[in-house]
mmCIF file of C-alpha atoms in Angstrom:
data_model
loop_
_atom_site.group_PDB
_atom_site.id
_atom_site.type_symbol
_atom_site.label_atom_id
_atom_site.label_comp_id
_atom_site.label_asym_id
_atom_site.label_seq_id
_atom_site.Cartn_x
_atom_site.Cartn_y
_atom_site.Cartn_z
ATOM 1 C CA MET H 177 44.010 -35.178 18.341
ATOM 2 C CA ILE H 178 47.754 -35.544 17.777
ATOM 3 C CA THR H 179 48.843 -37.355 14.644
ATOM 4 C CA ALA H 180 52.250 -38.346 13.295
ATOM 5 C CA ASN H 181 52.290 -38.486 9.508
ATOM 6 C CA LEU H 182 55.011 -39.858 7.274
ATOM 7 C CA ALA H 183 55.700 -41.021 3.749
ATOM 8 C CA THR H 184 57.864 -44.013 3.020
ATOM 9 C CA ILE H 185 59.440 -46.004 0.215
ATOM 10 C CA LYS H 186 60.292 -49.679 -0.085
ATOM 11 C CA ALA H 187 64.023 -49.001 0.346
ATOM 12 C CA ARG H 188 63.317 -47.900 3.940
ATOM 13 C CA ARG H 189 61.175 -50.887 4.924
ATOM 14 C CA HIS H 190 63.875 -52.322 7.226
ATOM 15 C CA THR H 191 63.922 -49.273 9.514
ATOM 16 C CA LEU H 192 60.274 -48.222 9.229
ATOM 17 C CA GLN H 193 59.039 -50.172 12.257
ATOM 18 C CA ASP H 194 61.693 -48.591 14.507
ATOM 19 C CA VAL H 195 60.700 -45.128 13.287
ATOM 20 C CA VAL H 196 57.017 -45.792 13.929
ATOM 21 C CA ASP H 197 57.767 -47.301 17.351
ATOM 22 C CA SER H 198 59.572 -44.098 18.365
ATOM 23 C CA LEU H 199 56.363 -42.153 17.701
ATOM 24 C CA ARG H 200 53.326 -44.304 18.356
ATOM 25 C CA GLN H 201 53.374 -44.083 22.185
ATOM 26 C CA GLN H 202 53.448 -40.287 21.962
ATOM 27 C CA VAL H 203 50.535 -39.642 19.591
ATOM 28 C CA ASP H 204 46.949 -40.722 19.020
ATOM 29 C CA ILE H 205 47.517 -41.994 15.471
ATOM 30 C CA VAL H 206 50.533 -42.720 13.281
ATOM 31 C CA ARG H 207 49.699 -42.550 9.577
ATOM 32 C CA VAL H 208 52.077 -44.101 7.054
ATOM 33 C CA TYR H 209 51.798 -43.470 3.311
ATOM 34 C CA GLY H 210 53.622 -45.987 1.112
ATOM 35 C CA ASN H 211 54.584 -44.301 -2.139
ATOM 36 C CA ASP H 212 55.767 -47.354 -4.037
ATOM 37 C CA TYR H 213 54.424 -50.274 -1.976
ATOM 38 C CA LEU H 214 52.040 -51.229 0.813
ATOM 39 C CA PRO H 215 54.033 -51.030 4.073
ATOM 40 C CA VAL H 216 53.676 -53.617 6.820
ATOM 41 C CA VAL H 217 53.876 -51.959 10.232
ATOM 42 C CA LYS H 218 52.724 -53.179 13.640
ATOM 43 C CA GLY H 219 50.817 -51.032 16.135
ATOM 44 C CA SER H 220 47.222 -50.665 17.242
ATOM 45 C CA ASN H 221 47.194 -46.936 16.449
ATOM 46 C CA VAL H 222 49.009 -47.214 13.099
ATOM 47 C CA GLN H 223 47.118 -46.573 9.864
ATOM 48 C CA ILE H 224 48.580 -47.641 6.513
ATOM 49 C CA PHE H 225 47.831 -46.021 3.160
ATOM 50 C CA THR H 226 49.137 -46.300 -0.376
ATOM 51 C CA GLY H 227 48.216 -44.687 -3.662
ATOM 52 C CA CYS H 228 49.674 -42.183 -6.083
ATOM 53 C CA ASP H 229 53.384 -41.568 -5.626
ATOM 54 C CA TYR H 230 53.532 -38.019 -4.273
ATOM 55 C CA THR H 231 57.124 -38.635 -3.081
ATOM 56 C CA ASP H 232 57.975 -36.899 0.200
ATOM 57 C CA ASN H 233 54.940 -34.627 -0.241
ATOM 58 C CA SER H 234 52.807 -37.603 0.854
ATOM 59 C CA LYS H 235 53.439 -36.870 4.526
ATOM 60 C CA PHE H 236 50.834 -34.113 4.106
ATOM 61 C CA PHE H 237 48.312 -36.271 2.241
ATOM 62 C CA TRP H 238 45.889 -36.210 5.192
ATOM 63 C CA LEU H 239 46.201 -32.512 6.044
ATOM 64 C CA PRO H 240 43.042 -31.212 4.298
ATOM 65 C CA ARG H 241 40.936 -33.594 6.416
ATOM 66 C CA SER H 242 42.885 -33.341 9.673
ATOM 67 C CA ARG H 243 42.174 -31.422 12.865
ATOM 68 C CA GLY H 244 44.538 -30.959 15.767
ATOM 69 C CA VAL H 245 48.301 -31.109 16.148
ATOM 70 C CA TYR H 246 49.889 -32.436 12.964
ATOM 71 C CA LEU H 247 53.412 -33.875 13.112
ATOM 72 C CA SER H 248 55.133 -34.294 9.762
ATOM 73 C CA CYS H 249 57.787 -36.969 10.051
ATOM 74 C CA ASP H 250 60.365 -38.860 7.993
ATOM 75 C CA ASP H 251 60.911 -42.585 7.607
ATOM 76 C CA ASP H 252 64.637 -42.357 8.409
ATOM 77 C CA ILE H 253 64.512 -40.584 11.783
ATOM 78 C CA LEU H 254 64.241 -41.929 15.337
ATOM 79 C CA TYR H 255 62.288 -39.521 17.507
ATOM 80 C CA PRO H 256 63.130 -39.026 21.213
ATOM 81 C CA GLU H 257 60.651 -40.144 23.846
ATOM 82 C CA ASN H 258 59.862 -36.568 24.901
ATOM 83 C CA TYR H 259 59.522 -35.280 21.319
ATOM 84 C CA VAL H 260 55.801 -34.529 21.481
ATOM 85 C CA GLU H 261 56.067 -33.151 25.023
ATOM 86 C CA ILE H 262 58.597 -30.556 23.821
ATOM 87 C CA ILE H 263 56.441 -29.703 20.816
ATOM 88 C CA LEU H 264 53.282 -29.149 22.876
ATOM 89 C CA LYS H 265 55.144 -26.799 25.213
ATOM 90 C CA ALA H 266 56.539 -24.891 22.236
ATOM 91 C CA LEU H 267 53.101 -24.561 20.639
ATOM 92 C CA LYS H 268 51.943 -22.775 23.785
ATOM 93 C CA LYS H 269 54.970 -20.486 23.638
ATOM 94 C CA TYR H 270 54.605 -19.867 19.890
ATOM 95 C CA PRO H 271 50.902 -20.049 18.949
ATOM 96 C CA ASN H 272 49.904 -19.943 15.286
ATOM 97 C CA THR H 273 53.422 -20.961 14.328
ATOM 98 C CA TRP H 274 55.010 -23.759 12.319
ATOM 99 C CA LEU H 275 57.580 -25.497 14.516
ATOM 100 C CA THR H 276 60.557 -27.512 13.346
ATOM 101 C CA PHE H 277 63.942 -28.792 14.448
ATOM 102 C CA HIS H 278 65.613 -28.359 11.064
ATOM 103 C CA GLY H 279 65.569 -25.785 8.300
ATOM 104 C CA ARG H 280 67.085 -22.860 6.490
ATOM 105 C CA LYS H 281 67.264 -19.128 6.919
ATOM 106 C CA LEU H 282 67.490 -17.830 3.379
ATOM 107 C CA GLY H 283 70.429 -15.539 2.814
ATOM 108 C CA GLY H 284 69.340 -13.778 -0.356
ATOM 109 C CA MET H 285 68.380 -14.185 -3.979
ATOM 110 C CA ASN H 286 70.014 -16.448 -6.559
ATOM 111 C CA LEU H 287 71.981 -18.509 -4.068
ATOM 112 C CA PRO H 288 72.417 -22.294 -4.356
ATOM 113 C CA TYR H 289 69.767 -23.837 -2.135
ATOM 114 C CA TYR H 290 71.889 -26.432 -0.347
ATOM 115 C CA THR H 291 75.069 -24.383 0.125
ATOM 116 C CA GLY H 292 74.063 -20.728 -0.058
ATOM 117 C CA HIS H 293 71.875 -20.350 3.040
ATOM 118 C CA HIS H 294 72.199 -20.828 6.793
ATOM 119 C CA VAL H 295 71.196 -24.334 7.861
ATOM 120 C CA TYR H 296 69.972 -25.470 11.287
ATOM 121 C CA GLN H 297 70.263 -29.260 11.494
ATOM 122 C CA CYS H 298 68.077 -31.668 13.425
ATOM 123 C CA LEU H 299 70.960 -34.100 13.954
ATOM 124 C CA ARG H 300 73.203 -31.389 15.413
ATOM 125 C CA SER H 301 72.830 -28.900 18.250
ATOM 126 C CA VAL H 302 70.776 -25.741 17.767
ATOM 127 C CA GLU H 303 71.579 -23.428 20.648
ATOM 128 C CA SER H 304 68.478 -21.221 20.615
ATOM 129 C CA ASP H 305 65.099 -20.788 18.943
ATOM 130 C CA TYR H 306 65.412 -19.133 15.537
ATOM 131 C CA GLN H 307 62.918 -17.782 13.051
ATOM 132 C CA ILE H 308 63.655 -19.339 9.681
ATOM 133 C CA ASP H 309 62.186 -19.442 6.179
ATOM 134 C CA VAL H 310 62.203 -23.090 5.065
ATOM 135 C CA PRO H 311 61.335 -25.806 7.606
ATOM 136 C CA GLY H 312 62.590 -29.357 7.600
ATOM 137 C CA THR H 313 59.321 -31.201 7.142
ATOM 138 C CA GLY H 314 60.614 -34.450 8.613
ATOM 139 C CA VAL H 315 60.775 -32.867 12.064
ATOM 140 C CA SER H 316 57.907 -30.376 11.992
ATOM 141 C CA ALA H 317 54.680 -29.780 13.914
ATOM 142 C CA PHE H 318 51.823 -27.312 13.813
ATOM 143 C CA HIS H 319 48.148 -26.996 14.617
ATOM 144 C CA THR H 320 45.858 -27.436 11.644
ATOM 145 C CA ASP H 321 44.046 -24.204 12.571
ATOM 146 C CA THR H 322 47.261 -22.391 11.595
ATOM 147 C CA ILE H 323 47.520 -23.566 8.002
ATOM 148 C CA LYS H 324 46.167 -26.140 5.586
ATOM 149 C CA PHE H 325 47.129 -26.977 2.009
ATOM 150 C CA ASP H 326 46.521 -29.755 -0.501
ATOM 151 C CA ILE H 327 49.604 -31.493 -1.865
ATOM 152 C CA THR H 328 47.643 -32.940 -4.789
ATOM 153 C CA SER H 329 47.700 -29.434 -6.290
ATOM 154 C CA TRP H 330 51.503 -29.161 -6.127
ATOM 155 C CA GLU H 331 53.435 -29.564 -9.356
ATOM 156 C CA ASP H 332 56.844 -30.083 -7.734
ATOM 157 C CA TYR H 333 58.065 -33.272 -6.070
ATOM 158 C CA ARG H 334 60.962 -34.344 -3.833
ATOM 159 C CA MET H 335 61.180 -30.867 -2.325
ATOM 160 C CA SER H 336 58.492 -30.777 0.335
ATOM 161 C CA ASP H 337 60.554 -28.473 2.572
ATOM 162 C CA LEU H 338 60.534 -25.771 -0.077
ATOM 163 C CA MET H 339 56.923 -26.345 -1.047
ATOM 164 C CA VAL H 340 55.863 -25.956 2.573
ATOM 165 C CA GLY H 341 58.101 -22.916 2.925
ATOM 166 C CA LEU H 342 56.299 -21.412 -0.041
ATOM 167 C CA GLU H 343 52.873 -22.152 1.466
ATOM 168 C CA LEU H 344 53.964 -20.588 4.764
ATOM 169 C CA ALA H 345 55.348 -17.500 3.057
ATOM 170 C CA LYS H 346 52.138 -16.999 1.092
ATOM 171 C CA ALA H 347 50.054 -17.368 4.266
ATOM 172 C CA ARG H 348 52.513 -15.273 6.314
ATOM 173 C CA VAL H 349 52.873 -17.984 8.925
ATOM 174 C CA ARG H 350 55.959 -17.750 11.103
ATOM 175 C CA THR H 351 58.394 -20.681 11.236
ATOM 176 C CA ILE H 352 60.502 -21.340 14.335
ATOM 177 C CA CYS H 353 63.367 -23.812 14.521
ATOM 178 C CA LEU H 354 63.507 -24.996 18.128
ATOM 179 C CA LYS H 355 66.670 -25.416 20.149
ATOM 180 C CA HIS H 356 67.877 -28.939 20.857
ATOM 181 C CA LYS H 357 71.020 -30.918 21.560
ATOM 182 C CA MET H 358 73.010 -33.137 19.218
ATOM 183 C CA PHE H 359 71.929 -36.796 19.288
ATOM 184 C CA TRP H 360 68.496 -35.913 20.738
ATOM 185 C CA ILE H 361 67.073 -36.701 17.304
ATOM 186 C CA LYS H 362 68.833 -39.610 15.613
ATOM 187 C CA SER H 363 69.102 -41.068 12.148
ATOM 188 C CA ALA H 364 67.551 -44.504 11.704
ATOM 189 C CA GLU H 365 70.119 -45.327 9.034
ATOM 190 C CA THR H 366 73.897 -45.280 8.870
ATOM 191 C CA HIS H 367 73.750 -44.678 5.119
ATOM 192 C CA LEU H 368 71.115 -42.806 3.155
ATOM 193 C CA LEU H 369 71.085 -44.585 -0.186
ATOM 194 C CA GLU H 370 67.739 -43.059 -1.167
ATOM 195 C CA SER H 371 68.370 -39.581 0.178
ATOM 196 C CA ILE H 372 66.414 -36.859 -1.604
ATOM 197 C CA HIS H 373 69.306 -34.541 -0.817
ATOM 198 C CA ARG H 374 71.607 -36.754 -2.869
ATOM 199 C CA ARG H 375 69.233 -36.997 -5.807
ATOM 200 C CA GLU H 376 68.135 -33.367 -5.929
ATOM 201 C CA TYR H 377 71.381 -31.627 -4.945
ATOM 202 C CA LYS H 378 71.714 -29.720 -8.238
ATOM 203 C CA ASN H 379 68.037 -29.178 -8.954
ATOM 204 C CA GLU H 380 67.723 -25.585 -10.222
ATOM 205 C CA ARG H 381 64.001 -25.594 -9.506
ATOM 206 C CA GLN H 382 64.851 -25.558 -5.810
ATOM 207 C CA ASN H 383 66.781 -22.320 -6.259
ATOM 208 C CA GLN H 384 63.826 -20.785 -8.094
ATOM 209 C CA ILE H 385 61.386 -21.633 -5.308
ATOM 210 C CA ALA H 386 63.841 -20.375 -2.679
ATOM 211 C CA ASN H 387 63.997 -17.066 -4.565
ATOM 212 C CA THR H 388 60.204 -16.811 -4.486
ATOM 213 C CA ILE H 389 60.096 -17.539 -0.766
ATOM 214 C CA TYR H 390 62.825 -14.992 -0.059
ATOM 215 C CA SER H 391 60.964 -12.349 -2.040
ATOM 216 C CA LEU H 392 57.699 -13.042 -0.205
ATOM 217 C CA VAL H 393 59.188 -13.041 3.316
ATOM 218 C CA SER H 394 61.276 -9.939 2.584
ATOM 219 C CA SER H 395 58.221 -7.989 1.445
ATOM 220 C CA SER H 396 56.297 -8.926 4.604
ATOM 221 C CA ARG H 397 58.985 -7.859 7.085
#
């Protein structure tokens, strides 16, 4: 079973169908969690949910009960037609690994999260495969045999990348950012009015979690 799983908000309702359409021919099921409304999305293999507002963490709402290849996706990204094909090949190359096309290699302790670490971006070229510490959860994939966690136990919101990075560090699961070309993955929006990056740019809690992750991964090397 291959599932694509994403959280959404009402502000992204105009691009949501395009995002889902870029995924639904490549997977068995697309699951959409509406945090602040009940989304309307077409597709015979699309499942719609709503409930408590877990913010971007909601893309992992189904993980405790899922089996198979789990794609965590964002509601503002258009995925290429060979996205899942590339992921399945990479899972064979890197078994028991969390795969992503975006993320950060932490550079040390007490550094600002957004500006103090090395960033590999999904919307730009990444020239090789790199082991990193914090995955971009909007462009990630893994097999559920590798790791499971329950987002309802998390106390932090609007920082799912870091929360997943923390879970991976605790479980000692490797994270690989896969090589890709610019424009292979595209933004569904020309402006990101509801960007978590914009809202959480100076959130000190992010720096604290990054410090914890860095400490855990450094001790395991």
